[in-house]
XYZ file of C-alpha atoms in Angstrom:
779
model
C -10.903 -14.209 -4.940
C -13.005 -11.744 -3.117
C -14.619 -8.952 -4.974
C -14.958 -6.257 -2.354
C -12.156 -5.413 0.000
C -12.320 -4.222 3.553
C -15.878 -4.041 4.691
C -15.544 -0.837 6.624
C -13.124 0.944 4.330
C -14.641 0.554 0.888
C -15.413 3.359 -1.494
C -19.139 3.780 -1.361
C -20.803 6.746 -2.978
C -21.430 8.665 -6.126
C -18.994 10.615 -8.223
C -19.188 14.361 -8.763
C -20.541 15.192 -12.173
C -17.960 16.154 -14.727
C -14.381 15.098 -15.057
C -11.771 15.878 -12.473
C -8.353 17.034 -13.611
C -5.463 15.082 -12.175
C -2.277 16.711 -11.040
C -0.328 14.882 -13.704
C -2.334 16.454 -16.465
C -4.703 13.567 -17.170
C -8.405 14.204 -17.391
C -10.288 11.526 -15.516
C -13.945 10.840 -15.791
C -16.060 7.908 -14.800
C -17.144 6.472 -18.058
C -17.628 3.314 -20.011
C -14.973 0.809 -19.105
C -13.888 2.568 -15.955
C -13.656 0.644 -12.738
C -16.282 0.754 -10.038
C -14.236 3.220 -8.038
C -15.315 6.837 -8.275
C -12.577 9.003 -6.930
C -14.565 11.951 -5.656
C -16.389 9.880 -3.096
C -15.359 7.603 -0.338
C -16.451 6.452 3.068
C -19.004 4.009 4.257
C -21.824 5.458 2.275
C -25.347 5.913 3.649
C -24.195 9.120 5.317
C -27.648 10.174 6.403
C -28.512 7.113 8.425
C -25.178 5.312 8.827
C -25.791 4.823 12.558
C -29.038 2.826 12.254
C -27.729 0.870 9.285
C -24.521 -0.060 11.077
C -26.538 -1.135 14.099
C -28.811 -3.306 11.934
C -25.839 -4.895 10.198
C -24.149 -5.548 13.513
C -27.288 -7.181 14.866
C -27.634 -9.263 11.695
C -24.016 -10.379 11.979
C -24.476 -11.372 15.611
C -27.576 -13.369 14.660
C -25.752 -15.085 11.793
C -22.817 -15.884 14.083
C -25.205 -17.474 16.574
C -26.843 -19.477 13.787
C -23.440 -20.686 12.571
C -22.399 -21.724 16.069
C -25.742 -23.428 16.552
C -25.322 -25.366 13.290
C -21.870 -26.561 14.381
C -23.259 -27.547 17.776
C -26.169 -29.457 16.221
C -23.756 -31.309 13.910
C -21.416 -32.091 16.797
C -24.302 -33.308 18.938
C -25.536 -35.616 16.182
C -22.059 -37.000 15.522
C -21.481 -37.474 19.261
C -24.486 -39.797 19.378
C -23.371 -42.059 16.526
C -21.787 -45.432 17.372
C -18.138 -46.289 16.617
C -15.282 -48.499 17.694
C -13.050 -46.502 20.026
C -9.697 -47.607 18.657
C -6.657 -46.507 16.677
C -5.634 -48.305 13.471
C -2.731 -48.203 11.060
C -2.353 -49.501 7.525
C 0.470 -51.722 6.344
C 2.142 -51.091 2.949
C 0.021 -53.863 1.404
C -3.211 -52.306 2.718
C -3.882 -54.479 5.767
C -5.521 -53.013 8.862
C -3.586 -53.332 12.140
C -4.955 -52.380 15.549
C -2.701 -49.946 17.359
C -4.576 -49.041 20.559
C -8.086 -49.101 22.003
C -10.017 -48.097 25.108
C -11.758 -51.488 25.026
C -9.665 -54.010 27.057
C -10.458 -56.922 24.733
C -9.451 -54.976 21.645
C -6.405 -53.408 23.319
C -5.181 -56.961 24.008
C -4.974 -57.498 20.241
C -2.536 -54.638 19.689
C -0.315 -55.231 16.655
C -2.640 -57.879 15.182
C -3.993 -57.701 11.623
C -7.774 -57.474 11.281
C -9.297 -59.714 8.615
C -13.093 -59.340 8.859
C -15.883 -57.686 10.841
C -19.355 -59.082 11.401
C -22.595 -57.919 12.954
C -25.089 -60.026 14.972
C -26.631 -61.267 11.726
C -23.349 -62.936 10.811
C -22.670 -60.965 7.616
C -18.930 -60.665 7.016
C -17.166 -57.421 6.045
C -13.685 -57.572 4.564
C -11.372 -55.385 6.645
C -8.521 -53.449 5.022
C -7.172 -49.899 4.694
C -10.309 -48.868 2.795
C -12.092 -48.539 6.159
C -9.701 -45.709 7.048
C -10.663 -43.742 3.943
C -13.661 -41.454 4.453
C -13.791 -39.272 1.302
C -15.225 -40.699 -1.929
C -14.565 -37.257 -3.483
C -10.803 -37.879 -3.350
C -10.825 -41.510 -4.552
C -9.066 -41.818 -7.914
C -10.468 -45.221 -8.880
C -14.200 -45.710 -9.494
C -13.955 -49.325 -8.308
C -12.202 -48.293 -5.109
C -14.864 -45.636 -4.508
C -17.664 -48.205 -4.908
C -15.864 -50.613 -2.571
C -15.392 -47.826 -0.014
C -19.105 -47.013 -0.024
C -20.045 -50.711 0.261
C -17.674 -51.417 3.165
C -18.634 -48.328 5.161
C -22.324 -48.982 4.600
C -22.010 -52.499 5.954
C -19.911 -51.270 8.894
C -22.482 -48.618 9.792
C -25.248 -51.229 9.761
C -23.189 -53.500 12.020
C -22.358 -50.683 14.443
C -26.032 -49.741 14.641
C -26.782 -53.136 16.246
C -24.519 -52.297 19.201
C -22.006 -55.143 18.953
C -19.407 -56.096 16.318
C -17.412 -59.302 16.003
C -13.772 -58.894 14.880
C -11.721 -61.731 13.369
C -7.935 -61.324 13.344
C -5.204 -63.075 11.438
C -4.716 -66.496 12.929
C -8.461 -67.038 13.452
C -8.916 -65.403 16.842
C -12.264 -63.660 17.250
C -13.444 -61.093 19.790
C -16.707 -59.257 20.258
C -16.591 -55.502 20.900
C -19.392 -53.155 21.938
C -20.061 -50.144 19.707
C -20.376 -47.054 21.913
C -21.579 -43.513 21.162
C -18.721 -41.182 20.351
C -19.491 -38.403 22.762
C -17.933 -34.971 22.274
C -14.500 -36.271 23.286
C -14.693 -38.863 20.522
C -14.912 -36.191 17.828
C -11.199 -35.405 18.079
C -9.368 -32.077 18.083
C -9.128 -32.037 14.292
C -12.907 -31.852 14.011
C -13.105 -28.798 16.258
C -10.185 -27.055 14.497
C -11.722 -27.522 11.050
C -15.172 -26.559 12.323
C -13.698 -23.340 13.758
C -11.991 -22.604 10.415
C -15.280 -23.169 8.608
C -17.056 -20.836 11.033
C -14.448 -18.095 10.480
C -14.812 -18.380 6.703
C -18.596 -18.329 7.042
C -18.481 -15.141 9.132
C -15.994 -13.384 6.818
C -18.328 -14.034 3.896
C -21.243 -12.491 5.756
C -19.184 -9.502 6.917
C -18.274 -8.646 3.322
C -21.811 -9.191 2.040
C -23.461 -7.154 4.809
C -21.017 -4.279 4.370
C -22.141 -3.744 0.778
C -24.696 -6.189 -0.621
C -23.530 -5.903 -4.237
C -23.410 -8.763 -6.713
C -19.688 -9.436 -6.440
C -19.907 -9.405 -2.637
C -22.766 -11.880 -2.771
C -20.607 -14.063 -5.007
C -17.889 -13.904 -2.372
C -20.467 -14.948 0.222
C -21.362 -17.931 -1.962
C -17.691 -18.913 -2.226
C -17.273 -18.632 1.540
C -20.331 -20.747 2.278
C -19.241 -23.417 -0.221
C -15.745 -23.654 1.197
C -17.092 -23.634 4.749
C -19.207 -26.598 3.718
C -16.125 -28.347 2.356
C -14.266 -27.791 5.628
C -17.190 -29.192 7.613
C -17.246 -32.248 5.337
C -13.526 -32.767 5.895
C -14.063 -32.352 9.637
C -16.486 -35.324 9.636
C -13.867 -37.380 7.751
C -11.259 -36.853 10.473
C -13.318 -38.558 13.210
C -11.117 -41.069 15.098
C -11.892 -44.768 15.384
C -13.815 -46.972 12.978
C -17.241 -46.018 11.719
C -18.904 -42.973 10.203
C -22.589 -42.014 10.325
C -24.708 -43.838 7.790
C -25.797 -41.731 4.822
C -22.867 -39.276 4.819
C -20.493 -40.990 2.417
C -22.881 -41.498 -0.540
C -23.446 -37.720 -0.595
C -19.760 -36.828 -0.349
C -18.885 -36.825 -4.065
C -21.978 -35.064 -5.451
C -22.231 -32.473 -2.675
C -18.556 -31.580 -2.547
C -18.161 -31.486 -6.318
C -21.183 -29.184 -6.440
C -19.570 -26.948 -3.812
C -16.316 -26.876 -5.784
C -18.123 -26.128 -9.048
C -20.082 -23.267 -7.464
C -16.900 -21.857 -5.933
C -15.032 -21.935 -9.243
C -17.906 -20.430 -11.216
C -18.384 -17.698 -8.588
C -14.668 -16.810 -8.740
C -14.749 -16.491 -12.535
C -17.954 -14.431 -12.378
C -16.570 -12.164 -9.641
C -13.318 -11.561 -11.531
C -15.353 -10.460 -14.540
C -17.152 -7.892 -12.347
C -14.448 -6.649 -10.003
C -12.297 -4.622 -9.876
C -13.528 -3.743 -13.352
C -16.701 -4.851 -15.051
C -15.605 -6.479 -18.288
C -17.798 -6.191 -21.383
C -18.326 -9.965 -21.554
C -19.274 -10.343 -17.852
C -22.951 -11.118 -18.476
C -22.428 -13.562 -21.376
C -19.686 -15.314 -19.421
C -21.914 -15.667 -16.358
C -24.676 -17.072 -18.559
C -22.247 -19.627 -19.961
C -20.013 -20.587 -17.047
C -22.717 -21.295 -14.453
C -24.758 -23.801 -16.536
C -21.574 -25.418 -17.868
C -20.057 -25.912 -14.399
C -23.269 -27.199 -12.824
C -24.062 -29.529 -15.741
C -20.511 -30.858 -15.666
C -20.788 -31.574 -11.942
C -24.209 -33.186 -12.377
C -23.013 -35.363 -15.244
C -20.031 -36.587 -13.243
C -21.967 -37.412 -10.075
C -25.329 -38.524 -11.423
C -24.551 -39.810 -14.890
C -22.068 -42.438 -13.841
C -19.277 -41.008 -16.005
C -16.184 -43.259 -15.890
C -13.206 -41.635 -14.225
C -15.323 -39.349 -12.027
C -12.298 -38.125 -10.052
C -10.393 -37.123 -13.161
C -13.402 -35.267 -14.555
C -13.885 -33.554 -11.191
C -10.276 -32.392 -11.088
C -10.508 -31.306 -14.710
C -13.540 -29.146 -13.925
C -11.763 -27.362 -11.059
C -8.598 -26.939 -13.128
C -10.571 -25.495 -16.028
C -12.350 -23.007 -13.769
C -9.041 -22.001 -12.146
C -7.364 -21.345 -15.492
C -10.409 -19.430 -16.673
C -10.320 -17.271 -13.521
C -6.645 -16.542 -14.153
C -7.311 -15.531 -17.764
C -10.210 -13.254 -16.733
C -8.057 -11.554 -14.061
C -5.303 -11.149 -16.642
C -7.737 -9.559 -19.090
C -9.063 -7.257 -16.360
C -5.556 -6.053 -15.503
C -4.707 -5.539 -19.176
C -7.841 -3.402 -19.590
C -7.222 -1.352 -16.446
C -3.983 -1.799 -14.464
C -5.712 -2.194 -11.124
C -3.268 -3.816 -8.679
C -6.106 -5.830 -7.152
C -6.603 -7.567 -10.498
C -2.862 -8.254 -10.575
C -3.000 -9.730 -7.061
C -5.975 -11.884 -8.019
C -4.192 -13.089 -11.147
C -1.259 -14.181 -8.990
C -3.561 -15.785 -6.449
C -5.293 -17.705 -9.242
C -2.127 -19.075 -10.815
C -0.718 -19.961 -7.384
C -3.923 -21.816 -6.514
C -3.917 -23.648 -9.840
C -0.293 -24.715 -9.384
C -1.018 -25.896 -5.835
C -4.113 -27.797 -6.983
C -2.142 -29.552 -9.724
C 0.572 -30.491 -7.222
C -1.941 -31.909 -4.745
C -3.827 -33.802 -7.480
C -0.585 -35.323 -8.726
C 0.239 -36.545 -5.225
C -3.175 -38.191 -4.856
C -3.048 -39.773 -8.313
C 0.453 -41.186 -7.797
C -0.406 -42.653 -4.379
C -3.577 -44.375 -5.584
C -1.670 -47.586 -6.383
C -0.149 -47.711 -2.885
C -2.840 -49.166 -0.568
C -0.963 -48.327 2.595
C -0.460 -44.670 1.649
C -3.597 -43.811 -0.318
C -5.586 -42.993 2.806
C -2.998 -40.662 4.333
C -2.242 -38.893 1.057
C -5.921 -38.331 0.226
C -6.676 -36.943 3.683
C -3.531 -34.786 3.740
C -4.129 -33.439 0.239
C -7.778 -32.660 0.899
C -7.167 -30.932 4.223
C -4.158 -28.984 2.959
C -5.814 -27.801 -0.263
C -9.032 -26.586 1.339
C -7.239 -24.904 4.228
C -4.974 -23.126 1.741
C -7.933 -21.998 -0.347
C -9.816 -20.936 2.770
C -6.844 -18.928 4.053
C -6.653 -17.053 0.746
C -10.358 -16.249 0.922
C -10.024 -14.957 4.485
C -7.026 -12.860 3.479
C -8.410 -11.255 0.312
C -10.993 -8.886 1.867
C -8.265 -7.424 4.055
C -5.367 -7.200 1.591
C -5.147 -3.426 2.042
C -5.983 -3.460 5.743
C -3.899 -3.655 8.891
C -3.977 -7.456 8.920
C -0.329 -8.452 9.036
C -1.271 -11.606 10.905
C -3.555 -12.625 8.045
C -0.810 -11.962 5.514
C 1.662 -14.069 7.435
C -0.990 -16.754 7.884
C -1.646 -16.873 4.135
C 2.079 -17.024 3.423
C 2.582 -19.828 5.931
C -0.452 -21.649 4.520
C 1.043 -21.464 1.039
C 4.460 -22.672 2.209
C 2.826 -25.450 4.254
C 0.848 -26.526 1.198
C 4.033 -26.767 -0.839
C 5.755 -28.719 1.951
C 2.840 -31.116 2.295
C 2.654 -31.615 -1.467
C 6.372 -32.375 -1.641
C 6.063 -34.787 1.259
C 3.202 -36.637 -0.391
C 4.938 -36.709 -3.767
C 8.186 -38.031 -2.309
C 6.351 -40.783 -0.455
C 4.095 -41.802 -3.355
C 6.482 -41.356 -6.287
C 9.902 -42.301 -4.914
C 8.861 -44.500 -1.969
C 10.931 -42.333 0.375
C 10.505 -43.137 4.038
C 8.072 -40.969 6.044
C 10.788 -39.385 8.178
C 13.109 -38.652 5.239
C 10.305 -37.207 3.101
C 9.110 -34.993 5.954
C 12.648 -33.745 6.614
C 13.201 -32.913 2.936
C 9.810 -31.178 2.665
C 10.402 -29.083 5.804
C 13.892 -28.139 4.601
C 12.565 -26.985 1.222
C 9.726 -25.092 2.913
C 12.155 -23.261 5.216
C 14.305 -22.332 2.241
C 11.259 -20.998 0.418
C 10.055 -19.064 3.450
C 13.435 -17.581 4.319
C 14.646 -16.834 0.820
C 11.467 -15.770 -0.930
C 9.405 -14.210 1.852
C 9.941 -10.604 0.810
C 9.415 -11.426 -2.845
C 6.215 -13.332 -2.122
C 4.868 -10.599 0.132
C 5.622 -7.857 -2.367
C 4.445 -9.733 -5.451
C 1.552 -11.688 -4.010
C 0.271 -9.571 -1.163
C 1.159 -6.076 -2.358
C 3.578 -5.212 0.425
C 5.000 -1.697 0.629
C 8.480 -1.623 -0.914
C 9.405 1.958 0.058
C 12.769 2.112 1.789
C 13.631 4.464 4.617
C 16.472 5.980 2.596
C 14.196 6.705 -0.338
C 11.478 8.219 1.853
C 13.967 10.432 3.681
C 15.548 11.604 0.436
C 12.228 12.671 -1.094
C 10.994 14.190 2.150
C 14.201 16.199 2.613
C 14.040 17.668 -0.878
C 10.346 18.488 -0.498
C 10.928 20.127 2.885
C 13.747 22.281 1.495
C 11.580 23.396 -1.399
C 8.644 24.000 0.940
C 10.732 26.177 3.246
C 11.640 28.308 0.247
C 8.045 28.538 -1.017
C 5.519 27.767 1.768
C 2.619 28.920 -0.396
C 3.295 25.986 -2.786
C 2.466 23.386 -0.123
C -0.332 21.568 -2.077
C 1.760 21.333 -5.242
C 4.891 20.177 -3.439
C 2.916 17.602 -1.464
C 1.447 16.236 -4.702
C 4.926 15.984 -6.201
C 6.242 14.200 -3.100
C 3.414 11.655 -3.179
C 3.968 11.060 -6.879
C 7.677 10.447 -6.312
C 7.071 8.013 -3.440
C 4.086 5.983 -4.604
C 4.424 6.365 -8.394
C 0.646 6.214 -8.966
C -0.684 5.644 -12.439
C -3.240 8.414 -11.912
C -3.516 11.284 -9.461
C -6.789 13.090 -9.059
C -7.936 16.166 -7.166
C -11.394 15.987 -5.587
C -13.429 18.395 -3.519
C -14.637 16.054 -0.771
C -12.069 15.983 2.008
C -11.832 13.114 4.518
C -10.655 13.662 8.047
C -7.562 11.510 7.489
C -5.799 9.542 4.782
C -7.721 6.436 3.786
C -7.256 3.396 1.580
C -10.344 2.887 -0.572
C -11.575 0.513 -3.251
C -9.776 -2.375 -1.674
C -6.327 -0.845 -2.012
C -6.650 0.426 -5.579
C -6.667 4.049 -4.378
C -5.390 6.207 -1.529
C -7.259 9.378 -0.524
C -5.146 12.064 1.166
C -6.589 15.339 2.529
C -4.726 18.485 1.500
C -5.356 21.699 3.446
C -3.980 24.783 1.636
C -3.611 26.538 4.975
C -2.395 25.191 8.277
C -2.189 26.160 11.901
C 0.996 28.051 11.101
C -0.050 29.637 7.831
C -3.483 31.095 7.041
C -5.330 29.876 4.017
C -4.842 32.118 1.017
C -7.847 33.885 -0.385
C -9.661 31.763 -2.944
C -7.967 28.528 -1.864
C -10.171 25.629 -0.854
C -9.445 22.436 0.990
C -9.307 19.415 -1.274
C -8.107 15.837 -1.358
C -5.715 13.978 -3.612
C -6.715 10.544 -4.854
C -3.796 8.347 -5.890
C -4.831 5.388 -8.012
C -2.822 2.262 -8.767
C 0.468 2.412 -6.846
C 3.727 1.699 -8.666
C 2.031 2.013 -12.029
C -0.574 -0.581 -11.083
C 1.869 -3.150 -9.704
C 0.707 -3.215 -6.075
C -2.107 -2.303 -3.741
C -2.125 0.620 -1.381
C -2.088 -0.546 2.223
C -2.916 0.909 5.600
C 0.839 1.410 6.058
C 0.767 3.731 3.044
C -2.050 5.749 4.601
C -0.099 6.099 7.831
C 3.020 7.065 5.878
C 1.054 9.767 4.037
C -0.196 11.119 7.372
C 3.374 11.287 8.700
C 4.616 12.984 5.536
C 1.928 15.637 5.791
C 2.793 16.195 9.439
C 6.516 16.475 8.683
C 5.906 18.969 5.880
C 3.684 21.050 8.122
C 6.378 20.986 10.786
C 8.910 22.135 8.200
C 6.679 25.071 7.309
C 6.057 25.845 10.974
C 9.773 25.702 11.745
C 10.660 27.938 8.816
C 7.972 30.446 9.731
C 9.076 30.436 13.367
C 12.708 31.019 12.386
C 11.748 33.749 9.935
C 9.482 35.343 12.523
C 12.379 35.380 14.993
C 14.698 36.866 12.405
C 12.141 39.499 11.448
C 11.579 40.466 15.074
C 15.340 40.707 15.661
C 15.844 42.793 12.524
C 13.001 45.075 13.531
C 14.507 45.475 16.990
C 17.952 46.296 15.556
C 16.429 48.729 13.058
C 14.445 50.409 15.833
C 17.531 50.699 18.043
C 19.560 52.164 15.177
C 16.822 54.637 14.365
C 16.171 55.688 17.964
C 19.747 55.704 19.266
C 22.269 56.231 16.475
C 19.834 58.321 14.433
C 19.120 60.639 17.362
C 22.840 61.127 18.058
C 23.626 61.836 14.404
C 20.779 64.352 14.307
C 22.240 66.100 17.389
C 25.666 66.181 15.766
C 24.200 67.652 12.580
C 22.620 70.543 14.512
C 25.892 71.106 16.378
C 28.132 70.957 13.296
C 30.386 73.968 12.819
C 30.813 73.765 9.035
C 28.413 73.246 6.134
C 30.544 70.350 4.879
C 30.193 68.506 8.193
C 26.451 69.144 8.280
C 26.093 67.815 4.707
C 28.152 64.699 5.534
C 26.037 63.916 8.578
C 22.850 64.506 6.579
C 24.005 61.892 4.032
C 24.860 59.514 6.837
C 21.343 59.906 8.285
C 19.891 59.168 4.847
C 22.000 55.984 4.624
C 20.866 54.991 8.084
C 17.222 55.554 7.100
C 17.619 53.317 4.042
C 19.344 50.632 6.103
C 16.742 50.545 8.863
C 13.863 50.487 6.380
C 15.428 47.477 4.623
C 15.997 45.663 7.901
C 12.445 46.241 9.099
C 10.818 44.945 5.915
C 10.933 41.117 5.598
C 10.929 41.396 1.801
C 10.229 44.024 -0.841
C 9.675 44.198 -4.559
C 12.751 44.456 -6.795
C 11.294 47.466 -8.641
C 10.802 49.362 -5.351
C 14.305 48.511 -4.183
C 15.722 49.699 -7.510
C 14.018 53.077 -7.022
C 15.670 53.454 -3.615
C 19.070 52.401 -4.999
C 18.822 54.966 -7.805
C 17.814 57.742 -5.418
C 20.608 56.875 -3.008
C 23.274 56.710 -5.734
C 22.057 59.940 -7.341
C 22.411 61.745 -4.034
C 25.893 60.304 -3.417
C 27.189 61.165 -6.901
C 25.640 64.628 -6.858
C 27.468 65.403 -3.630
C 30.705 64.337 -5.331
C 29.824 66.319 -8.497
C 29.656 63.139 -10.563
C 27.101 61.957 -13.127
C 24.946 58.810 -12.770
C 23.814 56.867 -15.848
C 21.140 54.404 -14.672
C 19.795 51.454 -16.693
C 17.238 49.044 -15.188
C 15.670 46.272 -17.334
C 13.720 43.263 -15.977
C 11.283 40.867 -17.665
C 9.386 40.203 -14.424
C 9.208 41.661 -10.960
C 9.888 39.632 -7.836
C 10.164 40.047 -4.109
C 13.650 40.244 -2.653
C 14.467 38.540 0.585
C 16.375 40.462 3.219
C 19.554 38.603 2.263
C 19.159 39.467 -1.408
C 18.268 43.121 -0.717
C 21.105 43.575 1.744
C 23.691 42.000 -0.555
C 22.720 44.040 -3.625
C 22.506 47.289 -1.612
C 25.991 46.888 -0.162
C 27.484 45.722 -3.461
C 26.207 48.850 -5.233
C 27.364 51.176 -2.461
C 30.820 49.636 -2.262
C 31.394 49.698 -6.020
C 30.206 53.301 -6.376
C 32.247 54.352 -3.336
C 35.360 52.792 -4.872
C 34.721 54.646 -8.141
C 34.373 57.968 -6.341
C 37.014 57.857 -3.627
C 39.694 55.659 -5.246
C 39.163 56.289 -8.937
C 38.017 59.935 -8.674
C 35.394 59.209 -11.334
C 33.156 61.910 -12.795
C 30.757 59.485 -14.484
C 29.359 56.171 -13.214
C 27.172 53.846 -15.306
C 24.971 51.279 -13.520
C 23.224 48.667 -15.684
C 20.850 46.210 -13.984
C 19.369 43.400 -16.101
C 17.154 40.448 -15.042
C 16.124 37.939 -17.713
C 14.387 34.839 -16.402
C 16.481 33.799 -13.428
C 19.751 35.306 -14.752
C 20.795 38.611 -13.151
C 23.544 40.847 -14.528
C 24.795 43.958 -12.714
C 27.488 46.088 -14.307
C 29.084 49.185 -12.723
C 31.459 51.145 -15.005
C 33.309 54.388 -14.216
C 35.668 56.776 -16.030
C 38.107 57.042 -13.113
C 41.832 56.600 -12.809
C 41.833 52.936 -11.843
C 43.778 50.471 -14.018
C 45.025 46.884 -13.944
C 42.392 45.385 -11.589
C 44.103 41.974 -11.680
C 46.984 43.472 -9.678
C 44.780 44.956 -6.945
C 45.116 43.830 -3.354
C 41.613 42.925 -2.230
C 41.032 44.504 1.140
C 37.855 44.701 3.171
C 35.948 46.574 0.478
C 36.543 44.319 -2.504
C 36.596 41.254 -0.255
C 33.162 42.234 1.056
C 31.886 42.491 -2.523
C 33.168 38.991 -3.330
C 31.639 37.587 -0.150
C 28.209 39.074 -0.845
C 28.210 37.944 -4.479
C 29.109 34.443 -3.309
C 26.164 34.532 -0.882
C 23.951 35.060 -3.947
C 25.607 32.039 -5.657
C 27.075 34.351 -8.304
C 30.453 35.459 -9.578
C 32.120 38.874 -9.906
C 34.863 40.082 -12.273
C 36.737 43.387 -12.720
C 38.187 44.599 -15.994
C 39.497 47.781 -17.577
C 36.818 49.827 -19.283
C 37.170 51.007 -22.856
C 39.103 54.251 -22.850
C 39.640 54.721 -19.133
C 38.158 53.494 -15.889
C 37.118 50.176 -14.393
C 34.124 47.932 -15.173
C 32.814 45.485 -12.566
C 30.422 42.752 -13.688
C 28.270 40.696 -11.261
C 26.418 37.697 -12.708
C 23.997 35.380 -10.857
C 22.645 32.585 -13.063
C 19.964 31.413 -10.594
C 18.957 34.608 -8.863
C 15.283 33.632 -8.582
C 15.286 30.190 -6.876
C 11.842 30.635 -5.298
C 10.137 31.202 -8.612
C 12.168 28.407 -10.210
C 11.072 25.863 -7.575
C 7.471 26.925 -7.887
C 7.537 26.441 -11.658
C 9.252 23.033 -11.479
C 6.780 21.702 -8.894
C 3.715 22.854 -10.788
C 1.712 20.070 -12.505
C-alpha cells in the first residue's frame, strides 16, 4: 500500500544515457513504460549536499514527532477533563444494561442490577440499554439504531454536564451519582495503546514522505494520516465508564467515512503510479478521487438510506479496484512489489468482507452488537495499520515487522471467526474463542512459511542449493581466475533467477537492495587483493531486477548473502593462487637444485669420460635435464612452444640412434599448458619413443599431434619389431604411460601398424577444460 520502500535505501538518481547491456543478452533502456527504477544509479541521491539535507530532514522529523505527541497530549488532556460515570457495565442477551462494578459506593451497592433510565437535574428521562455502550455510529448497520445512539448519548452528555445523574434500576430503586472528570487514569490502557499505534503510523508516513517527497510518497503520507485519525477515533470509543464528550459522535460517521474514502482513493492512485506508472494513471486519479469523495458526501450528508451498507460498498469497491490496478501493473512489468501489493490488496479485501459480515450478522443481537462492532472496528484498522507500517520496509531488515504483520493477519482471522461464530451460530463466548484460537494456531503453524514467502517476499534459497552453486562456481573459478566477473554473474543468476541482469558503471561500496526490493545492486571488482586488475578492466556493478522471475522482492538477507558469496569466491581465488604459488616456488627450488647439483656432477662426468660414446650419452642426459628443469620452473607455457621443444628433443634422440623422425603437428588454436599437462605429454612422448628405439629397434618413428576444439589426438607409430601388443606385460614404462594419460582424463590404445611395427594412440576428449569453462560461463 505504500509507494516508496525503505526511506534510506531507495534508488534515487538519474540513469546513464544510452542503454546498458545485461549479462543475459537483453538490452535494457529506460523508456516509455519502464518502471521508475533506473539501474545505473542508486543511493540516497542529493550527493553534493546529502549532509545538510539529512540534517534538515532529521530536524523536521523531530519537530513533527513533537507535534504528534503534543496533539495526543492535548486530546488526552481534554478527554481527562470530561465528566463520566466511573463504572463498569455489561449487556444482557436482550440488550439490557447491568451494572458490574463502580468506584462510587452507592452505585457499587447496585451490582448485578438492571438499569432502566437515567435522568439529569431537569428531570428528563433517558432510556438505558446496551446502546449506551456503543460509541461508533460509523459501524452501526441500522439507520434507526444509529439515530437512537446519537440521541441517547447526546442526552447523557447533557445530563453529565450538570454534575449529577439520577439512575433508576429495575424494581423502582433510584440513586443519585456524581459525574466526575475522567482524569488520565480514566482514559484506560486501550486508549493509550491505540494512540501509540496512531502515532507510529503518523511518523512512518512522514519518514517516507521526507525521504523522497514524490507524489506516491505523499499519497502514502495521506493514507497514514487518515488511518492514524481512524485509530485516534477508535481510541476515544474505548473510554471506560458511561459518557463520551459531547459533539464527538455526530462527526463519527462523516469524518471516518471521509478518512476511509481518502485512504482507498490514495491506494488506487498510488498503485497506478508505483512501482510502474500506468498509462491511465492520470485519468484514473481524475475519476477516482471525485467519485470516492462524492460517494462519501452523499452517504453522510444526503441522508441516503442504508448508510452503513453504502459505506462498506465504497470501501469494498476501492479495495477491488486497487487489486485490479496492482494486477495490471504486474502484468505490464513483473515487479515483485506489484505482486506483493496485489496479494496485500486481496487479503485486505477478504478480511474486510469477513469483518463486515460479522458486524452485519450481529446487528440483530442487542447483547452482542456492541462487542462485535468494537472488536471488528479495532481489529480491521489495526490490521490495515500494521500492513501500512510493514510495506515501506518489506525489503529491509525488519523481521519483527514481518512477524507483526503476520500475527496481525492471523489475529484478524481469529477475531473474525470468533465474531462470526457468536453472531451466526450463537456459540458461547468461551467455545467460540477456543475454536478461533485453535484455527488461528493451525493457520500460523501450517501456513507461516507459505504466507511469508508469498505475501512478504521471504527468501526461499536453501542452504543445500546455495552450497551446490557456490561449490561449482568456486571450482570453475579456481580453474579460470581471470573469469571472476563472468562466473560471479552466472552464480547470481543461478541463485536469484532474476528476470533481468544489468551491468552498470557506478559501483557502490557494498551490495544494496534498491527500489524497494525490486532490484539488488552488487559491486564487482575485476581484480582483488590477491589478483591484480587486468589491463583495460574496470570496476562495475551488477543490477539484478525482479528475483525469481518477478515472483518475490529482494531483501536485506539477499544483499548479505551476495556479500558472503563474493567473499567466498575471493577466498577461493586467494586459496588457489596461494597453493599455486607454493607449488611454483617448490618446482623452482627443485629445478634449481637439479640444475646446480645434478647438472654440475653430470658436466664433471662428461669432461672425465674416457670414451666418445660415454661423453655423448652424458651430453644427451644433460640436455634432458635442461628440458626438465625449464619445464618445472615455468608455471605454464604455450602448446606451440612446447611442441617445438618436443620435436627438437625427439630429433636429437632419434639422430643419435640413427633413426628417422616424421613430425606432424596440427592445432586449430593455441593454448597454455599447465605444468601437469606439459609434464604428462613430455613423459608420454619420451617413453613411447624410447620403447620404439630400445625394444622395437625402429628406424622410423612417426609422431602426429592433432588438437581440434578440445579433442586431442596423439599417435606414435614405428616400423620396429614389436608385435601383438595385447599380449604385452605392462611394466613401469607402459604403466607410467597409462597413468599419465589417465591424469589427463584420456585413454590410450596400442595396435599393430600396417606392415610392421606398433602404433600407439592417445585420445583426450576434453583436453582444454579451462577454455571450455570460460566459454560456457560467458553471457
